[in-house]
Amino acid sequence: MADRGVRPADYAPPFSPSEVVVAPTGPASERIEVGVLVVGAGPAGLACAIRLGQLLEDSPETAERLGEVPVAVVEKGKAPGSHLLSGAVVNPRALRRLFRDRLTMDDVPSYGEVPGEAVYLLTRGTSTRIPPPPTMRNHGNWIVSVSQLARFLAEQAEAAGAAVLPETDAQKLLVADGRVHGIRTGDKGLGRDGKPLGAYEPGSDIAAKVTVLAEGTQGHLTGAAIDRFGLEGAQPQIWALGVKEVWKVPRPLRHIVHTMGWPLRKRAKYGEFGGSFVYPMGDDMVSLGFVAGLEYRDVDFSVHDVLQELKTHRLVRKILRDGERIAWGAKTITEGGYHALPKRFHAPGLLLAGESAGLVNVPTLKGVHYAIESGIMAAEAAFRSLQRGESPSRVGAFDSYDEELRASYVVRDLHAVRNMRQAFDKGFFVGGGLASAMTVTKGKLPPFDLSTEPNAERSLIRTGRAKRYPAPDGKLTFDKLSSVFLSGNRTRDDQPDHIRVRRRVPRDLAEMWAAMCPAQVYEVGEADGDGTVHVEVNPSNCVQCGAISAKGGRLTPPEGGSGPEYTLT
């Protein structure tokens, strides 16, 4: 095995944040005016809208000052939840705080409390049950589909007075005079060449007194805002990729399952970190998935195919026996943790919430309740800034949001495990030992911080890993294209390309992109004779997982309403 030396970061496509951050244009009379604008109808954004509705209900004079649309939520997917994918086992504390005495957890769509749990260390032929590490204990947590949860939260937000606008892609962040003024939505009905077709609809400026970015993983506007306002964290952000399937099964699973070890390789030089989950969804469905860090180095590494390989293990095969796959999806997960949190969670006129702000706890496999909690806090901060004598454009107007979030259990939890994800860069066994020490000492050891390297900085290697992947049989194991079909992907074939990659790159990089993508967006084309090849791109396959943005390219929002239509994920 030789180190080929190709780094994805060396082949990033041309891009400047100035392409995304622009000044408002056109006459003010043509802008859509709202009070508070939330970008992203996920748990953070919808919790923010719901909490704002509660506060405005108790303060009708504030609602009146905000105009005809006090709160608006824009969502690029076909509907709230269409682009959301997670395990998910959720800590209910933030949902209970959001709804207080209005609703209980029994009113929230779920598959009930976690009935029990098992953690296994796998080898190719064995499964050893081990005690759940403290970070992975889930007593009292609830099993949900995050896409179903979002649809429910959207209904609650609308009932609270928010306008939820699906199929609306936020393409530009409007900034002038040092503050955020809102967003510009994308055009609809453009052809592949960027020229209008028959059903063309131009985008619009949506102006707001406060803009809350709750875009989730790989936020398009969030990254530009962090750059524009100098909010970069102490260390770079990193991501993992998760691929998930939902199966209809004849036998109920009576506990949640997590696995570690096989099919991943344990030595540090491979950079393979992650594991699997299998969760019951009632008596007749299970959700299973595999998550792997995007710092891996092998050209052939494919999370989709690693999941197929996992299903051949007798532990998982037994759960799925005589079952049928009914849903599939893929999504990146923010993994930088405490060290990668923004310097501030705000700028004049702007608040960052949820996974957009990096609020994901990798060791505990949790992020949904942090998103909801931060959404609640963002709503309360926005509301305070809108009171008479205050202004959301004032420098320091949102300092209280930062202070509350950093003093909350959300950031305290992340601080306690601040070095745990980075420890596994040293390999499975060394990382496991360090993680144990961190758990016992509640993060006090080691007495120094471990560093993070951007995913795209890792040089690529070849080991022939693809030989291990099972051939698709259409019953237990599946290819990528049939999986994309199950996602309900709605991207038009003739719309402009929303993926930016260099089209001539070293063969290793092109093959890495082809293997990495769970939706078969990238193909290796003709060779140039100098070691480079042409990269063929099929953007209509894209399920907007975001992996390409972590490994040398850039995903931008396609036309509103495009992408997957997840309903069970």
CSV table of C-alpha atoms in Angstrom, one decimal, residues 84 86-88 109-111 143-151 244 281 567-569:
chain,number,residue,atom,x,y,z
A,84,LEU,CA,-34.3,15.3,7.3
A,86,SER,CA,-31.4,10.7,11.6
A,87,GLY,CA,-31.5,7.6,13.8
A,88,ALA,CA,-33.1,8.8,15.9
A,109,PRO,CA,-45.2,11.2,16.9
A,110,SER,CA,-42.8,8.6,18.1
A,111,TYR,CA,-42.2,4.9,18.5
A,143,ILE,CA,-37.3,6.7,19.4
A,144,VAL,CA,-38.6,9.0,16.6
A,145,SER,CA,-38.4,9.5,12.9
A,146,VAL,CA,-37.0,13.0,12.6
A,147,SER,CA,-38.8,13.6,9.3
A,148,GLN,CA,-42.1,12.7,11.0
A,149,LEU,CA,-41.1,14.9,13.9
A,150,ALA,CA,-40.5,17.9,11.6
A,151,ARG,CA,-43.9,17.6,10.0
A,244,LYS,CA,-29.9,4.7,6.6
A,281,MET,CA,-40.0,1.4,14.9
A,567,THR,CA,-41.1,10.3,5.2
A,568,LEU,CA,-39.8,7.6,7.5
A,569,THR,CA,-36.2,8.7,8.1
